[in-house]
Amino acid sequence: MAKRLIDDSILTSPDFIDLGLKERWLWLGLCLITDDYGWANADPRFLRSRIAPSLRMSDAFILQTLEVFSARRMLLQRTFDGTKCLRLLNFNLFQKLKRKRFSKYQALEENRRERKEREGTLSKEELGKAIEEHRERASLERVIATTTNGMKS
């Protein structure tokens, strides 16, 4: 299990500021249980047992809240071979990780994207998102390289 440090700017994020208490609890729980790429199992029973086992949070409430998060573009929902999963889209904004560990969901997403690129079925939106993620990753790597330049770990 990863230890997480969540940036306090999440509390003033426009996506987060008007959420209710249970929605905030769910979002913070998602930040804590996701892997190093922001992926997590999206089964409501799994989420309830990991995030809020003692709270009264129904499957319907969790699904509804995930839809709200999706509408706000806070997360992306996917199904890989019948397994529902989700990815927090602004995960890298609030998490600062030096070395990311392997993610089975990230590997599945990359395989799906590569297959669609080969087949030429990648939509303009998905292609734009892929380019944006590539630029973000390259920019983040440059920032890390310049801030750690000359520093020994």
PDB file of C-alpha atoms in Angstrom:
ATOM      1  CA  MET A   1       0.000   0.000   0.000  1.00  0.00           C
ATOM      2  CA  ALA A   2       1.311   3.413  -0.959  1.00  0.00           C
ATOM      3  CA  LYS A   3       1.695   6.264   1.460  1.00  0.00           C
ATOM      4  CA  ARG A   4       0.065   9.368   0.066  1.00  0.00           C
ATOM      5  CA  LEU A   5       0.700  13.041   0.625  1.00  0.00           C
ATOM      6  CA  ILE A   6      -2.171  15.056  -0.775  1.00  0.00           C
ATOM      7  CA  ASP A   7      -1.496  18.654  -1.752  1.00  0.00           C
ATOM      8  CA  ASP A   8      -3.677  21.048   0.256  1.00  0.00           C
ATOM      9  CA  SER A   9      -4.619  22.956  -2.910  1.00  0.00           C
ATOM     10  CA  ILE A  10      -7.196  20.212  -3.497  1.00  0.00           C
ATOM     11  CA  LEU A  11      -9.362  21.901  -0.844  1.00  0.00           C
ATOM     12  CA  THR A  12      -9.713  25.016  -3.011  1.00  0.00           C
ATOM     13  CA  SER A  13     -10.023  23.192  -6.324  1.00  0.00           C
ATOM     14  CA  PRO A  14     -13.167  24.260  -8.249  1.00  0.00           C
ATOM     15  CA  ASP A  15     -14.067  20.592  -8.726  1.00  0.00           C
ATOM     16  CA  PHE A  16     -13.889  19.863  -5.006  1.00  0.00           C
ATOM     17  CA  ILE A  17     -15.064  23.009  -3.248  1.00  0.00           C
ATOM     18  CA  ASP A  18     -18.848  22.565  -3.654  1.00  0.00           C
ATOM     19  CA  LEU A  19     -19.035  18.828  -2.943  1.00  0.00           C
ATOM     20  CA  GLY A  20     -20.923  17.491   0.060  1.00  0.00           C
ATOM     21  CA  LEU A  21     -19.236  15.705   2.943  1.00  0.00           C
ATOM     22  CA  LYS A  22     -19.793  12.164   1.612  1.00  0.00           C
ATOM     23  CA  GLU A  23     -18.653  13.146  -1.896  1.00  0.00           C
ATOM     24  CA  ARG A  24     -15.479  14.701  -0.473  1.00  0.00           C
ATOM     25  CA  TRP A  25     -14.877  11.587   1.612  1.00  0.00           C
ATOM     26  CA  LEU A  26     -15.292   9.430  -1.492  1.00  0.00           C
ATOM     27  CA  TRP A  27     -12.923  11.611  -3.549  1.00  0.00           C
ATOM     28  CA  LEU A  28     -10.221  11.668  -0.860  1.00  0.00           C
ATOM     29  CA  GLY A  29     -10.641   7.906  -0.466  1.00  0.00           C
ATOM     30  CA  LEU A  30     -10.139   7.490  -4.214  1.00  0.00           C
ATOM     31  CA  CYS A  31      -6.935   9.541  -3.971  1.00  0.00           C
ATOM     32  CA  LEU A  32      -5.697   7.195  -1.268  1.00  0.00           C
ATOM     33  CA  ILE A  33      -6.562   3.834  -2.851  1.00  0.00           C
ATOM     34  CA  THR A  34      -5.532   4.467  -6.452  1.00  0.00           C
ATOM     35  CA  ASP A  35      -2.302   3.118  -7.837  1.00  0.00           C
ATOM     36  CA  ASP A  36       0.596   5.384  -8.824  1.00  0.00           C
ATOM     37  CA  TYR A  37      -1.105   6.323 -12.112  1.00  0.00           C
ATOM     38  CA  GLY A  38      -4.468   7.213 -10.559  1.00  0.00           C
ATOM     39  CA  TRP A  39      -6.268   3.934 -11.466  1.00  0.00           C
ATOM     40  CA  ALA A  40      -8.612   2.008  -9.150  1.00  0.00           C
ATOM     41  CA  ASN A  41     -11.256  -0.691  -9.281  1.00  0.00           C
ATOM     42  CA  ALA A  42     -14.642   1.003  -9.886  1.00  0.00           C
ATOM     43  CA  ASP A  43     -16.881  -1.676  -8.388  1.00  0.00           C
ATOM     44  CA  PRO A  44     -19.096   0.157  -5.841  1.00  0.00           C
ATOM     45  CA  ARG A  45     -18.858  -2.702  -3.320  1.00  0.00           C
ATOM     46  CA  PHE A  46     -15.070  -2.577  -3.492  1.00  0.00           C
ATOM     47  CA  LEU A  47     -15.039   1.205  -3.114  1.00  0.00           C
ATOM     48  CA  ARG A  48     -17.436   1.156  -0.158  1.00  0.00           C
ATOM     49  CA  SER A  49     -15.443  -1.542   1.648  1.00  0.00           C
ATOM     50  CA  ARG A  50     -12.122   0.249   1.101  1.00  0.00           C
ATOM     51  CA  ILE A  51     -13.180   3.876   1.549  1.00  0.00           C
ATOM     52  CA  ALA A  52     -16.183   3.989   3.845  1.00  0.00           C
ATOM     53  CA  PRO A  53     -16.964   0.646   5.485  1.00  0.00           C
ATOM     54  CA  SER A  54     -18.595   2.284   8.506  1.00  0.00           C
ATOM     55  CA  LEU A  55     -20.517   5.020   6.649  1.00  0.00           C
ATOM     56  CA  ARG A  56     -23.934   4.572   5.126  1.00  0.00           C
ATOM     57  CA  MET A  57     -23.003   4.844   1.487  1.00  0.00           C
ATOM     58  CA  SER A  58     -25.138   2.854  -0.949  1.00  0.00           C
ATOM     59  CA  ASP A  59     -23.979   1.427  -4.262  1.00  0.00           C
ATOM     60  CA  ALA A  60     -26.417   3.792  -5.994  1.00  0.00           C
ATOM     61  CA  PHE A  61     -24.911   6.802  -4.195  1.00  0.00           C
ATOM     62  CA  ILE A  62     -21.386   5.737  -5.157  1.00  0.00           C
ATOM     63  CA  LEU A  63     -22.360   5.210  -8.814  1.00  0.00           C
ATOM     64  CA  GLN A  64     -24.185   8.558  -8.881  1.00  0.00           C
ATOM     65  CA  THR A  65     -21.194  10.338  -7.347  1.00  0.00           C
ATOM     66  CA  LEU A  66     -18.823   8.705  -9.848  1.00  0.00           C
ATOM     67  CA  GLU A  67     -21.075  10.024 -12.631  1.00  0.00           C
ATOM     68  CA  VAL A  68     -20.852  13.525 -11.115  1.00  0.00           C
ATOM     69  CA  PHE A  69     -17.063  13.202 -11.020  1.00  0.00           C
ATOM     70  CA  SER A  70     -17.088  12.027 -14.652  1.00  0.00           C
ATOM     71  CA  ALA A  71     -19.294  14.947 -15.718  1.00  0.00           C
ATOM     72  CA  ARG A  72     -16.844  17.344 -14.058  1.00  0.00           C
ATOM     73  CA  ARG A  73     -13.971  15.584 -15.839  1.00  0.00           C
ATOM     74  CA  MET A  74     -12.426  14.594 -12.541  1.00  0.00           C
ATOM     75  CA  LEU A  75     -12.218  10.932 -13.525  1.00  0.00           C
ATOM     76  CA  LEU A  76     -12.458   8.589 -16.469  1.00  0.00           C
ATOM     77  CA  GLN A  77     -14.333   5.284 -16.304  1.00  0.00           C
ATOM     78  CA  ARG A  78     -13.277   2.269 -18.377  1.00  0.00           C
ATOM     79  CA  THR A  79     -14.163  -1.406 -18.621  1.00  0.00           C
ATOM     80  CA  PHE A  80     -11.361  -3.862 -19.404  1.00  0.00           C
ATOM     81  CA  ASP A  81     -12.466  -7.457 -20.024  1.00  0.00           C
ATOM     82  CA  GLY A  82     -15.545  -6.958 -17.859  1.00  0.00           C
ATOM     83  CA  THR A  83     -13.649  -5.264 -15.013  1.00  0.00           C
ATOM     84  CA  LYS A  84     -14.823  -1.738 -14.228  1.00  0.00           C
ATOM     85  CA  CYS A  85     -12.063   0.680 -13.374  1.00  0.00           C
ATOM     86  CA  LEU A  86     -11.591   4.414 -13.074  1.00  0.00           C
ATOM     87  CA  ARG A  87      -8.754   6.879 -13.392  1.00  0.00           C
ATOM     88  CA  LEU A  88      -8.460  10.171 -11.563  1.00  0.00           C
ATOM     89  CA  LEU A  89      -7.659  12.671 -14.298  1.00  0.00           C
ATOM     90  CA  ASN A  90      -6.078  15.340 -12.106  1.00  0.00           C
ATOM     91  CA  PHE A  91      -4.170  12.785 -10.031  1.00  0.00           C
ATOM     92  CA  ASN A  92      -0.734  14.078 -11.073  1.00  0.00           C
ATOM     93  CA  LEU A  93      -1.729  17.596 -10.055  1.00  0.00           C
ATOM     94  CA  PHE A  94      -2.240  16.648  -6.406  1.00  0.00           C
ATOM     95  CA  GLN A  95       0.250  13.744  -6.129  1.00  0.00           C
ATOM     96  CA  LYS A  96       3.996  14.163  -6.448  1.00  0.00           C
ATOM     97  CA  LEU A  97       5.618  10.791  -7.141  1.00  0.00           C
ATOM     98  CA  LYS A  98       9.251  10.289  -8.105  1.00  0.00           C
ATOM     99  CA  ARG A  99       9.084   6.640  -9.144  1.00  0.00           C
ATOM    100  CA  LYS A 100       5.820   5.093 -10.186  1.00  0.00           C
ATOM    101  CA  ARG A 101       5.211   1.393  -9.682  1.00  0.00           C
ATOM    102  CA  PHE A 102       3.632  -0.958 -12.203  1.00  0.00           C
ATOM    103  CA  SER A 103      -0.092  -0.511 -12.841  1.00  0.00           C
ATOM    104  CA  LYS A 104      -2.160  -3.247 -14.474  1.00  0.00           C
ATOM    105  CA  TYR A 105      -4.839  -0.715 -15.457  1.00  0.00           C
ATOM    106  CA  GLN A 106      -2.304   1.667 -17.002  1.00  0.00           C
ATOM    107  CA  ALA A 107      -0.894  -1.200 -19.061  1.00  0.00           C
ATOM    108  CA  LEU A 108      -4.407  -2.146 -20.233  1.00  0.00           C
ATOM    109  CA  GLU A 109      -5.151   1.481 -21.163  1.00  0.00           C
ATOM    110  CA  GLU A 110      -1.902   1.790 -23.120  1.00  0.00           C
ATOM    111  CA  ASN A 111      -2.655  -1.473 -24.968  1.00  0.00           C
ATOM    112  CA  ARG A 112      -6.169  -0.213 -25.790  1.00  0.00           C
ATOM    113  CA  ARG A 113      -4.795   3.102 -27.079  1.00  0.00           C
ATOM    114  CA  GLU A 114      -2.073   1.399 -29.161  1.00  0.00           C
ATOM    115  CA  ARG A 115      -4.632  -0.966 -30.674  1.00  0.00           C
ATOM    116  CA  LYS A 116      -6.937   1.924 -31.580  1.00  0.00           C
ATOM    117  CA  GLU A 117      -4.028   3.891 -33.083  1.00  0.00           C
ATOM    118  CA  ARG A 118      -3.064   0.877 -35.232  1.00  0.00           C
ATOM    119  CA  GLU A 119      -6.658   0.401 -36.342  1.00  0.00           C
ATOM    120  CA  GLY A 120      -7.100   4.120 -36.923  1.00  0.00           C
ATOM    121  CA  THR A 121     -10.197   4.184 -34.684  1.00  0.00           C
ATOM    122  CA  LEU A 122      -8.906   6.666 -32.129  1.00  0.00           C
ATOM    123  CA  SER A 123     -11.377   9.550 -31.941  1.00  0.00           C
ATOM    124  CA  LYS A 124     -10.187  13.142 -32.189  1.00  0.00           C
ATOM    125  CA  GLU A 125     -10.925  13.611 -28.487  1.00  0.00           C
ATOM    126  CA  GLU A 126      -8.919  10.520 -27.505  1.00  0.00           C
ATOM    127  CA  LEU A 127      -6.073  11.509 -29.811  1.00  0.00           C
ATOM    128  CA  GLY A 128      -6.017  15.011 -28.306  1.00  0.00           C
ATOM    129  CA  LYS A 129      -6.045  13.546 -24.807  1.00  0.00           C
ATOM    130  CA  ALA A 130      -3.173  11.191 -25.681  1.00  0.00           C
ATOM    131  CA  ILE A 131      -1.120  14.097 -27.030  1.00  0.00           C
ATOM    132  CA  GLU A 132      -1.959  16.199 -23.960  1.00  0.00           C
ATOM    133  CA  GLU A 133      -0.901  13.371 -21.599  1.00  0.00           C
ATOM    134  CA  HIS A 134       2.341  12.928 -23.525  1.00  0.00           C
ATOM    135  CA  ARG A 135       3.116  16.664 -23.291  1.00  0.00           C
ATOM    136  CA  GLU A 136       2.189  16.719 -19.582  1.00  0.00           C
ATOM    137  CA  ARG A 137       4.442  13.736 -18.880  1.00  0.00           C
ATOM    138  CA  ALA A 138       7.334  15.307 -20.826  1.00  0.00           C
ATOM    139  CA  SER A 139       6.827  18.643 -19.046  1.00  0.00           C
ATOM    140  CA  LEU A 140       6.707  16.962 -15.642  1.00  0.00           C
ATOM    141  CA  GLU A 141       9.898  15.032 -16.420  1.00  0.00           C
ATOM    142  CA  ARG A 142      11.648  18.293 -17.398  1.00  0.00           C
ATOM    143  CA  VAL A 143      10.525  19.972 -14.153  1.00  0.00           C
ATOM    144  CA  ILE A 144      11.735  17.011 -12.098  1.00  0.00           C
ATOM    145  CA  ALA A 145      15.058  16.978 -13.964  1.00  0.00           C
ATOM    146  CA  THR A 146      15.637  20.702 -13.413  1.00  0.00           C
ATOM    147  CA  THR A 147      14.595  20.713  -9.749  1.00  0.00           C
ATOM    148  CA  THR A 148      16.706  17.670  -8.883  1.00  0.00           C
ATOM    149  CA  ASN A 149      19.702  18.727 -10.989  1.00  0.00           C
ATOM    150  CA  GLY A 150      22.830  18.325  -8.924  1.00  0.00           C
ATOM    151  CA  MET A 151      20.969  16.883  -5.948  1.00  0.00           C
ATOM    152  CA  LYS A 152      21.961  13.486  -4.616  1.00  0.00           C
ATOM    153  CA  SER A 153      19.356  11.156  -3.155  1.00  0.00           C
TER     154      SER A 153
END
